[in-house]
Amino acid sequence: PEQYSLLASRKVSEAGNQSLLTYLAVNTIAFHQNGVPLEIKAVKWLKGRGVGGKDRMVAYTNDKKYVRYPLVPLQNVPVQYRGLYQIATYYGKLGAVEPVYKETLSYVDGI
């Protein structure tokens, strides 16, 4: 959050009217190829999570072709009868984020 507020408040130049955050989001190779600016967001859970207690940055590609999150379909337990009530329990398993290529996910410590 501190780094994000620094990017949002610092101007590109003295004569400029654009913050460093908007400059970084628009002036990238990805923006000129795709026409979509970068999404830069602050995440409080990455503060102090890097090596040596330093802050961490995560960069990833949010595209289904490059990042997978496998889900198992919901499964059910047979219905349990308790008096007038019928209890139907469902459960599912969650997977983990799987990058298809190692270049699509990056952790940077000490920002």
mmCIF file of N, CA and C in Angstrom:
data_model
loop_
_atom_site.group_PDB
_atom_site.id
_atom_site.type_symbol
_atom_site.label_atom_id
_atom_site.label_comp_id
_atom_site.label_asym_id
_atom_site.label_seq_id
_atom_site.Cartn_x
_atom_site.Cartn_y
_atom_site.Cartn_z
ATOM 1 N N PRO A 1 0.797 -1.214 0.000
ATOM 2 C CA PRO A 1 0.000 0.000 0.000
ATOM 3 C C PRO A 1 0.842 1.283 0.000
ATOM 4 N N GLU A 2 1.989 1.268 0.711
ATOM 5 C CA GLU A 2 2.823 2.469 0.719
ATOM 6 C C GLU A 2 3.432 2.713 -0.655
ATOM 7 N N GLN A 3 3.884 1.629 -1.299
ATOM 8 C CA GLN A 3 4.480 1.776 -2.620
ATOM 9 C C GLN A 3 3.432 2.224 -3.645
ATOM 10 N N TYR A 4 2.210 1.714 -3.501
ATOM 11 C CA TYR A 4 1.134 2.093 -4.415
ATOM 12 C C TYR A 4 0.799 3.573 -4.265
ATOM 13 N N SER A 5 0.710 4.044 -3.030
ATOM 14 C CA SER A 5 0.406 5.462 -2.823
ATOM 15 C C SER A 5 1.543 6.344 -3.325
ATOM 16 N N LEU A 6 2.782 5.861 -3.229
ATOM 17 C CA LEU A 6 3.914 6.613 -3.771
ATOM 18 C C LEU A 6 3.809 6.711 -5.291
ATOM 19 N N LEU A 7 3.462 5.606 -5.957
ATOM 20 C CA LEU A 7 3.290 5.630 -7.411
ATOM 21 C C LEU A 7 2.130 6.531 -7.832
ATOM 22 N N ALA A 8 1.060 6.518 -7.054
ATOM 23 C CA ALA A 8 -0.117 7.310 -7.405
ATOM 24 C C ALA A 8 0.091 8.798 -7.156
ATOM 25 N N SER A 9 0.944 9.158 -6.213
ATOM 26 C CA SER A 9 1.111 10.569 -5.867
ATOM 27 C C SER A 9 2.278 11.239 -6.583
ATOM 28 N N ARG A 10 3.276 10.483 -6.996
ATOM 29 C CA ARG A 10 4.453 11.080 -7.637
ATOM 30 C C ARG A 10 4.156 11.394 -9.100
ATOM 31 N N LYS A 11 4.506 12.614 -9.514
ATOM 32 C CA LYS A 11 4.319 13.045 -10.900
ATOM 33 C C LYS A 11 5.491 12.569 -11.748
ATOM 34 N N VAL A 12 5.245 12.345 -13.030
ATOM 35 C CA VAL A 12 6.289 11.884 -13.940
ATOM 36 C C VAL A 12 7.374 12.943 -14.065
ATOM 37 N N SER A 13 6.971 14.200 -14.228
ATOM 38 C CA SER A 13 7.925 15.304 -14.284
ATOM 39 C C SER A 13 7.281 16.522 -13.647
ATOM 40 N N GLU A 14 8.056 17.551 -13.466
ATOM 41 C CA GLU A 14 7.517 18.774 -12.869
ATOM 42 C C GLU A 14 6.466 19.406 -13.769
ATOM 43 N N ALA A 15 6.635 19.304 -15.068
ATOM 44 C CA ALA A 15 5.684 19.901 -16.003
ATOM 45 C C ALA A 15 4.534 18.955 -16.332
ATOM 46 N N GLY A 16 4.620 17.716 -15.893
ATOM 47 C CA GLY A 16 3.611 16.725 -16.255
ATOM 48 C C GLY A 16 2.376 16.784 -15.379
ATOM 49 N N ASN A 17 1.285 16.289 -15.904
ATOM 50 C CA ASN A 17 0.047 16.203 -15.146
ATOM 51 C C ASN A 17 -0.362 14.756 -14.942
ATOM 52 N N GLN A 18 0.567 13.840 -15.120
ATOM 53 C CA GLN A 18 0.284 12.412 -15.072
ATOM 54 C C GLN A 18 1.084 11.792 -13.933
ATOM 55 N N SER A 19 0.432 10.922 -13.180
ATOM 56 C CA SER A 19 1.146 10.252 -12.092
ATOM 57 C C SER A 19 2.007 9.127 -12.650
ATOM 58 N N LEU A 20 2.947 8.698 -11.857
ATOM 59 C CA LEU A 20 3.827 7.605 -12.265
ATOM 60 C C LEU A 20 3.032 6.313 -12.457
ATOM 61 N N LEU A 21 1.962 6.144 -11.696
ATOM 62 C CA LEU A 21 1.119 4.953 -11.807
ATOM 63 C C LEU A 21 0.442 4.873 -13.176
ATOM 64 N N THR A 22 -0.171 5.958 -13.616
ATOM 65 C CA THR A 22 -0.817 5.943 -14.934
ATOM 66 C C THR A 22 0.214 5.877 -16.055
ATOM 67 N N TYR A 23 1.374 6.472 -15.847
ATOM 68 C CA TYR A 23 2.435 6.392 -16.853
ATOM 69 C C TYR A 23 2.898 4.948 -17.042
ATOM 70 N N LEU A 24 3.093 4.224 -15.937
ATOM 71 C CA LEU A 24 3.515 2.827 -16.027
ATOM 72 C C LEU A 24 2.433 1.942 -16.636
ATOM 73 N N ALA A 25 1.175 2.238 -16.338
ATOM 74 C CA ALA A 25 0.080 1.409 -16.851
ATOM 75 C C ALA A 25 -0.103 1.562 -18.358
ATOM 76 N N VAL A 26 0.154 2.759 -18.885
ATOM 77 C CA VAL A 26 -0.126 3.024 -20.294
ATOM 78 C C VAL A 26 1.109 2.853 -21.181
ATOM 79 N N ASN A 27 2.278 3.177 -20.688
ATOM 80 C CA ASN A 27 3.492 3.135 -21.519
ATOM 81 C C ASN A 27 4.229 1.819 -21.352
ATOM 82 N N THR A 28 3.592 0.737 -21.757
ATOM 83 C CA THR A 28 4.210 -0.583 -21.702
ATOM 84 C C THR A 28 4.072 -1.256 -23.062
ATOM 85 N N ILE A 29 4.860 -2.272 -23.269
ATOM 86 C CA ILE A 29 4.780 -3.031 -24.520
ATOM 87 C C ILE A 29 3.424 -3.725 -24.622
ATOM 88 N N ALA A 30 2.932 -4.241 -23.493
ATOM 89 C CA ALA A 30 1.647 -4.945 -23.500
ATOM 90 C C ALA A 30 0.509 -4.021 -23.925
ATOM 91 N N PHE A 31 0.536 -2.770 -23.489
ATOM 92 C CA PHE A 31 -0.523 -1.831 -23.863
ATOM 93 C C PHE A 31 -0.485 -1.534 -25.358
ATOM 94 N N HIS A 32 0.704 -1.390 -25.912
ATOM 95 C CA HIS A 32 0.808 -1.071 -27.335
ATOM 96 C C HIS A 32 0.487 -2.277 -28.217
ATOM 97 N N GLN A 33 0.661 -3.487 -27.708
ATOM 98 C CA GLN A 33 0.311 -4.675 -28.488
ATOM 99 C C GLN A 33 -1.161 -5.035 -28.347
ATOM 100 N N ASN A 34 -1.699 -4.959 -27.127
ATOM 101 C CA ASN A 34 -3.067 -5.410 -26.853
ATOM 102 C C ASN A 34 -4.082 -4.280 -26.791
ATOM 103 N N GLY A 35 -3.633 -3.076 -26.451
ATOM 104 C CA GLY A 35 -4.552 -1.969 -26.259
ATOM 105 C C GLY A 35 -5.190 -1.956 -24.885
ATOM 106 N N VAL A 36 -4.726 -2.820 -23.991
ATOM 107 C CA VAL A 36 -5.271 -2.896 -22.634
ATOM 108 C C VAL A 36 -4.183 -2.469 -21.652
ATOM 109 N N PRO A 37 -4.433 -1.442 -20.824
ATOM 110 C CA PRO A 37 -3.400 -1.019 -19.873
ATOM 111 C C PRO A 37 -3.211 -2.043 -18.755
ATOM 112 N N LEU A 38 -2.047 -1.974 -18.126
ATOM 113 C CA LEU A 38 -1.767 -2.866 -17.001
ATOM 114 C C LEU A 38 -2.668 -2.534 -15.824
ATOM 115 N N GLU A 39 -3.040 -3.531 -15.070
ATOM 116 C CA GLU A 39 -3.766 -3.314 -13.821
ATOM 117 C C GLU A 39 -2.760 -3.401 -12.689
ATOM 118 N N ILE A 40 -2.531 -2.287 -12.020
ATOM 119 C CA ILE A 40 -1.612 -2.244 -10.890
ATOM 120 C C ILE A 40 -2.460 -2.002 -9.653
ATOM 121 N N LYS A 41 -2.412 -2.940 -8.721
ATOM 122 C CA LYS A 41 -3.251 -2.856 -7.526
ATOM 123 C C LYS A 41 -2.414 -3.062 -6.278
ATOM 124 N N ALA A 42 -2.860 -2.469 -5.200
ATOM 125 C CA ALA A 42 -2.196 -2.652 -3.915
ATOM 126 C C ALA A 42 -2.835 -3.834 -3.190
ATOM 127 N N VAL A 43 -1.989 -4.680 -2.602
ATOM 128 C CA VAL A 43 -2.468 -5.845 -1.861
ATOM 129 C C VAL A 43 -1.806 -5.830 -0.492
ATOM 130 N N LYS A 44 -2.607 -5.734 0.545
ATOM 131 C CA LYS A 44 -2.036 -5.622 1.891
ATOM 132 C C LYS A 44 -1.408 -6.921 2.383
ATOM 133 N N TRP A 45 -1.754 -8.051 1.794
ATOM 134 C CA TRP A 45 -1.242 -9.339 2.268
ATOM 135 C C TRP A 45 0.192 -9.607 1.825
ATOM 136 N N LEU A 46 0.747 -8.788 0.942
ATOM 137 C CA LEU A 46 2.119 -8.985 0.484
ATOM 138 C C LEU A 46 3.117 -8.136 1.259
ATOM 139 N N LYS A 47 2.641 -7.343 2.201
ATOM 140 C CA LYS A 47 3.540 -6.494 2.983
ATOM 141 C C LYS A 47 4.326 -7.355 3.968
ATOM 142 N N GLY A 48 5.630 -7.308 3.866
ATOM 143 C CA GLY A 48 6.499 -8.054 4.767
ATOM 144 C C GLY A 48 6.545 -9.546 4.510
ATOM 145 N N ARG A 49 6.056 -10.017 3.366
ATOM 146 C CA ARG A 49 6.009 -11.457 3.076
ATOM 147 C C ARG A 49 7.206 -11.953 2.278
ATOM 148 N N GLY A 50 8.080 -11.052 1.863
ATOM 149 C CA GLY A 50 9.236 -11.459 1.078
ATOM 150 C C GLY A 50 10.364 -11.976 1.953
ATOM 151 N N VAL A 51 11.481 -12.302 1.324
ATOM 152 C CA VAL A 51 12.659 -12.801 2.031
ATOM 153 C C VAL A 51 13.197 -11.692 2.924
ATOM 154 N N GLY A 52 13.461 -12.018 4.170
ATOM 155 C CA GLY A 52 13.985 -11.038 5.116
ATOM 156 C C GLY A 52 12.957 -10.026 5.574
ATOM 157 N N GLY A 53 11.678 -10.332 5.439
ATOM 158 C CA GLY A 53 10.630 -9.419 5.887
ATOM 159 C C GLY A 53 10.398 -8.243 4.952
ATOM 160 N N LYS A 54 10.930 -8.305 3.752
ATOM 161 C CA LYS A 54 10.736 -7.223 2.785
ATOM 162 C C LYS A 54 9.382 -7.374 2.104
ATOM 163 N N ASP A 55 8.923 -6.277 1.525
ATOM 164 C CA ASP A 55 7.653 -6.306 0.815
ATOM 165 C C ASP A 55 7.808 -7.057 -0.503
ATOM 166 N N ARG A 56 6.718 -7.677 -0.945
ATOM 167 C CA ARG A 56 6.743 -8.525 -2.136
ATOM 168 C C ARG A 56 5.793 -7.971 -3.194
ATOM 169 N N MET A 57 6.172 -8.168 -4.444
ATOM 170 C CA MET A 57 5.331 -7.820 -5.581
ATOM 171 C C MET A 57 5.086 -9.092 -6.389
ATOM 172 N N VAL A 58 3.865 -9.261 -6.863
ATOM 173 C CA VAL A 58 3.515 -10.403 -7.702
ATOM 174 C C VAL A 58 3.049 -9.867 -9.049
ATOM 175 N N ALA A 59 3.621 -10.401 -10.108
ATOM 176 C CA ALA A 59 3.201 -10.043 -11.463
ATOM 177 C C ALA A 59 2.772 -11.325 -12.165
ATOM 178 N N TYR A 60 1.621 -11.293 -12.803
ATOM 179 C CA TYR A 60 1.130 -12.491 -13.480
ATOM 180 C C TYR A 60 0.271 -12.112 -14.676
ATOM 181 N N THR A 61 0.059 -13.072 -15.539
ATOM 182 C CA THR A 61 -0.793 -12.916 -16.704
ATOM 183 C C THR A 61 -2.167 -13.475 -16.356
ATOM 184 N N ASN A 62 -3.176 -12.641 -16.459
ATOM 185 C CA ASN A 62 -4.533 -13.074 -16.130
ATOM 186 C C ASN A 62 -5.232 -13.536 -17.412
ATOM 187 N N ASP A 63 -4.792 -14.674 -17.909
ATOM 188 C CA ASP A 63 -5.339 -15.228 -19.140
ATOM 189 C C ASP A 63 -5.498 -16.733 -18.953
ATOM 190 N N LYS A 64 -6.630 -17.263 -19.353
ATOM 191 C CA LYS A 64 -6.906 -18.688 -19.157
ATOM 192 C C LYS A 64 -5.944 -19.587 -19.916
ATOM 193 N N LYS A 65 -5.316 -19.060 -20.953
ATOM 194 C CA LYS A 65 -4.359 -19.863 -21.714
ATOM 195 C C LYS A 65 -3.071 -20.104 -20.933
ATOM 196 N N TYR A 66 -2.746 -19.211 -19.998
ATOM 197 C CA TYR A 66 -1.451 -19.272 -19.328
ATOM 198 C C TYR A 66 -1.525 -19.625 -17.847
ATOM 199 N N VAL A 67 -2.669 -19.429 -17.213
ATOM 200 C CA VAL A 67 -2.814 -19.719 -15.781
ATOM 201 C C VAL A 67 -4.056 -20.578 -15.596
ATOM 202 N N ARG A 68 -3.907 -21.697 -14.887
ATOM 203 C CA ARG A 68 -5.036 -22.609 -14.648
ATOM 204 C C ARG A 68 -5.342 -22.661 -13.157
ATOM 205 N N TYR A 69 -6.610 -22.858 -12.860
ATOM 206 C CA TYR A 69 -7.060 -23.092 -11.490
ATOM 207 C C TYR A 69 -8.042 -24.257 -11.541
ATOM 208 N N PRO A 70 -7.540 -25.486 -11.386
ATOM 209 C CA PRO A 70 -8.414 -26.648 -11.555
ATOM 210 C C PRO A 70 -9.426 -26.777 -10.408
ATOM 211 N N LEU A 71 -10.654 -27.074 -10.769
ATOM 212 C CA LEU A 71 -11.718 -27.299 -9.788
ATOM 213 C C LEU A 71 -12.325 -28.681 -10.016
ATOM 214 N N VAL A 72 -12.589 -29.364 -8.936
ATOM 215 C CA VAL A 72 -13.253 -30.662 -8.997
ATOM 216 C C VAL A 72 -14.749 -30.401 -8.836
ATOM 217 N N PRO A 73 -15.600 -31.055 -9.611
ATOM 218 C CA PRO A 73 -17.039 -30.835 -9.459
ATOM 219 C C PRO A 73 -17.520 -31.171 -8.041
ATOM 220 N N LEU A 74 -18.576 -30.497 -7.620
ATOM 221 C CA LEU A 74 -19.139 -30.764 -6.293
ATOM 222 C C LEU A 74 -19.637 -32.204 -6.201
ATOM 223 N N GLN A 75 -19.412 -32.793 -5.049
ATOM 224 C CA GLN A 75 -19.886 -34.149 -4.792
ATOM 225 C C GLN A 75 -20.805 -34.101 -3.579
ATOM 226 N N ASN A 76 -21.702 -35.059 -3.502
ATOM 227 C CA ASN A 76 -22.648 -35.038 -2.389
ATOM 228 C C ASN A 76 -22.564 -36.315 -1.565
ATOM 229 N N VAL A 77 -22.996 -36.166 -0.335
ATOM 230 C CA VAL A 77 -23.109 -37.282 0.602
ATOM 231 C C VAL A 77 -24.583 -37.689 0.590
ATOM 232 N N PRO A 78 -24.902 -38.956 0.788
ATOM 233 C CA PRO A 78 -26.321 -39.340 0.818
ATOM 234 C C PRO A 78 -27.118 -38.505 1.829
ATOM 235 N N VAL A 79 -28.359 -38.262 1.503
ATOM 236 C CA VAL A 79 -29.228 -37.433 2.341
ATOM 237 C C VAL A 79 -29.407 -38.086 3.704
ATOM 238 N N GLN A 80 -29.306 -37.258 4.750
ATOM 239 C CA GLN A 80 -29.504 -37.732 6.124
ATOM 240 C C GLN A 80 -30.865 -37.236 6.605
ATOM 241 N N TYR A 81 -31.633 -38.124 7.195
ATOM 242 C CA TYR A 81 -32.961 -37.772 7.693
ATOM 243 C C TYR A 81 -32.887 -37.585 9.194
ATOM 244 N N ARG A 82 -33.271 -36.406 9.655
ATOM 245 C CA ARG A 82 -33.294 -36.105 11.091
ATOM 246 C C ARG A 82 -34.648 -35.482 11.421
ATOM 247 N N GLY A 83 -35.556 -36.316 11.836
ATOM 248 C CA GLY A 83 -36.894 -35.835 12.151
ATOM 249 C C GLY A 83 -37.588 -35.336 10.893
ATOM 250 N N LEU A 84 -38.017 -34.085 10.931
ATOM 251 C CA LEU A 84 -38.664 -33.487 9.770
ATOM 252 C C LEU A 84 -37.662 -32.935 8.755
ATOM 253 N N TYR A 85 -36.408 -32.875 9.155
ATOM 254 C CA TYR A 85 -35.381 -32.246 8.311
ATOM 255 C C TYR A 85 -34.643 -33.276 7.466
ATOM 256 N N GLN A 86 -34.266 -32.850 6.300
ATOM 257 C CA GLN A 86 -33.404 -33.648 5.432
ATOM 258 C C GLN A 86 -32.128 -32.843 5.194
ATOM 259 N N ILE A 87 -30.996 -33.432 5.543
ATOM 260 C CA ILE A 87 -29.722 -32.734 5.427
ATOM 261 C C ILE A 87 -28.981 -33.278 4.208
ATOM 262 N N ALA A 88 -28.705 -32.388 3.281
ATOM 263 C CA ALA A 88 -27.957 -32.756 2.072
ATOM 264 C C ALA A 88 -26.614 -32.029 2.124
ATOM 265 N N THR A 89 -25.540 -32.783 2.240
ATOM 266 C CA THR A 89 -24.203 -32.209 2.348
ATOM 267 C C THR A 89 -23.475 -32.344 1.019
ATOM 268 N N TYR A 90 -22.864 -31.261 0.603
ATOM 269 C CA TYR A 90 -22.049 -31.242 -0.610
ATOM 270 C C TYR A 90 -20.637 -30.822 -0.245
ATOM 271 N N TYR A 91 -19.661 -31.345 -0.953
ATOM 272 C CA TYR A 91 -18.277 -30.941 -0.715
ATOM 273 C C TYR A 91 -17.535 -30.901 -2.041
ATOM 274 N N GLY A 92 -16.489 -30.126 -2.043
ATOM 275 C CA GLY A 92 -15.660 -30.013 -3.241
ATOM 276 C C GLY A 92 -14.220 -29.784 -2.847
ATOM 277 N N LYS A 93 -13.341 -30.066 -3.748
ATOM 278 C CA LYS A 93 -11.916 -29.864 -3.508
ATOM 279 C C LYS A 93 -11.436 -28.686 -4.345
ATOM 280 N N LEU A 94 -10.582 -27.883 -3.745
ATOM 281 C CA LEU A 94 -10.004 -26.752 -4.453
ATOM 282 C C LEU A 94 -8.592 -27.097 -4.880
ATOM 283 N N GLY A 95 -8.226 -26.656 -6.043
ATOM 284 C CA GLY A 95 -6.870 -26.879 -6.523
ATOM 285 C C GLY A 95 -5.977 -25.709 -6.158
ATOM 286 N N ALA A 96 -4.842 -25.644 -6.786
ATOM 287 C CA ALA A 96 -3.903 -24.545 -6.608
ATOM 288 C C ALA A 96 -3.682 -23.886 -7.962
ATOM 289 N N VAL A 97 -3.233 -22.655 -7.918
ATOM 290 C CA VAL A 97 -2.950 -21.940 -9.158
ATOM 291 C C VAL A 97 -1.778 -22.617 -9.857
ATOM 292 N N GLU A 98 -1.959 -22.951 -11.112
ATOM 293 C CA GLU A 98 -0.928 -23.635 -11.894
ATOM 294 C C GLU A 98 -0.549 -22.781 -13.096
ATOM 295 N N PRO A 99 0.647 -22.212 -13.095
ATOM 296 C CA PRO A 99 1.072 -21.508 -14.308
ATOM 297 C C PRO A 99 1.488 -22.519 -15.375
ATOM 298 N N VAL A 100 1.023 -22.318 -16.584
ATOM 299 C CA VAL A 100 1.366 -23.220 -17.679
ATOM 300 C C VAL A 100 2.845 -23.077 -18.025
ATOM 301 N N TYR A 101 3.326 -21.843 -18.060
ATOM 302 C CA TYR A 101 4.743 -21.555 -18.295
ATOM 303 C C TYR A 101 5.270 -20.793 -17.091
ATOM 304 N N LYS A 102 6.505 -21.024 -16.715
ATOM 305 C CA LYS A 102 7.036 -20.372 -15.517
ATOM 306 C C LYS A 102 7.194 -18.868 -15.698
ATOM 307 N N GLU A 103 7.227 -18.387 -16.927
ATOM 308 C CA GLU A 103 7.379 -16.958 -17.177
ATOM 309 C C GLU A 103 6.096 -16.174 -16.921
ATOM 310 N N THR A 104 4.965 -16.842 -16.739
ATOM 311 C CA THR A 104 3.700 -16.131 -16.569
ATOM 312 C C THR A 104 3.444 -15.702 -15.136
ATOM 313 N N LEU A 105 4.322 -16.081 -14.208
ATOM 314 C CA LEU A 105 4.148 -15.743 -12.799
ATOM 315 C C LEU A 105 5.499 -15.361 -12.225
ATOM 316 N N SER A 106 5.557 -14.227 -11.520
ATOM 317 C CA SER A 106 6.834 -13.762 -10.991
ATOM 318 C C SER A 106 6.633 -13.141 -9.617
ATOM 319 N N TYR A 107 7.516 -13.490 -8.683
ATOM 320 C CA TYR A 107 7.552 -12.883 -7.360
ATOM 321 C C TYR A 107 8.809 -12.033 -7.264
ATOM 322 N N VAL A 108 8.670 -10.796 -6.817
ATOM 323 C CA VAL A 108 9.808 -9.893 -6.660
ATOM 324 C C VAL A 108 9.790 -9.379 -5.233
ATOM 325 N N ASP A 109 10.884 -9.589 -4.514
ATOM 326 C CA ASP A 109 10.989 -9.143 -3.127
ATOM 327 C C ASP A 109 11.822 -7.875 -3.045
ATOM 328 N N GLY A 110 11.535 -7.075 -2.014
ATOM 329 C CA GLY A 110 12.328 -5.884 -1.750
ATOM 330 C C GLY A 110 11.933 -4.676 -2.566
ATOM 331 N N ILE A 111 10.647 -4.530 -2.831
ATOM 332 C CA ILE A 111 10.236 -3.352 -3.605
ATOM 333 C C ILE A 111 10.065 -2.161 -2.688
#
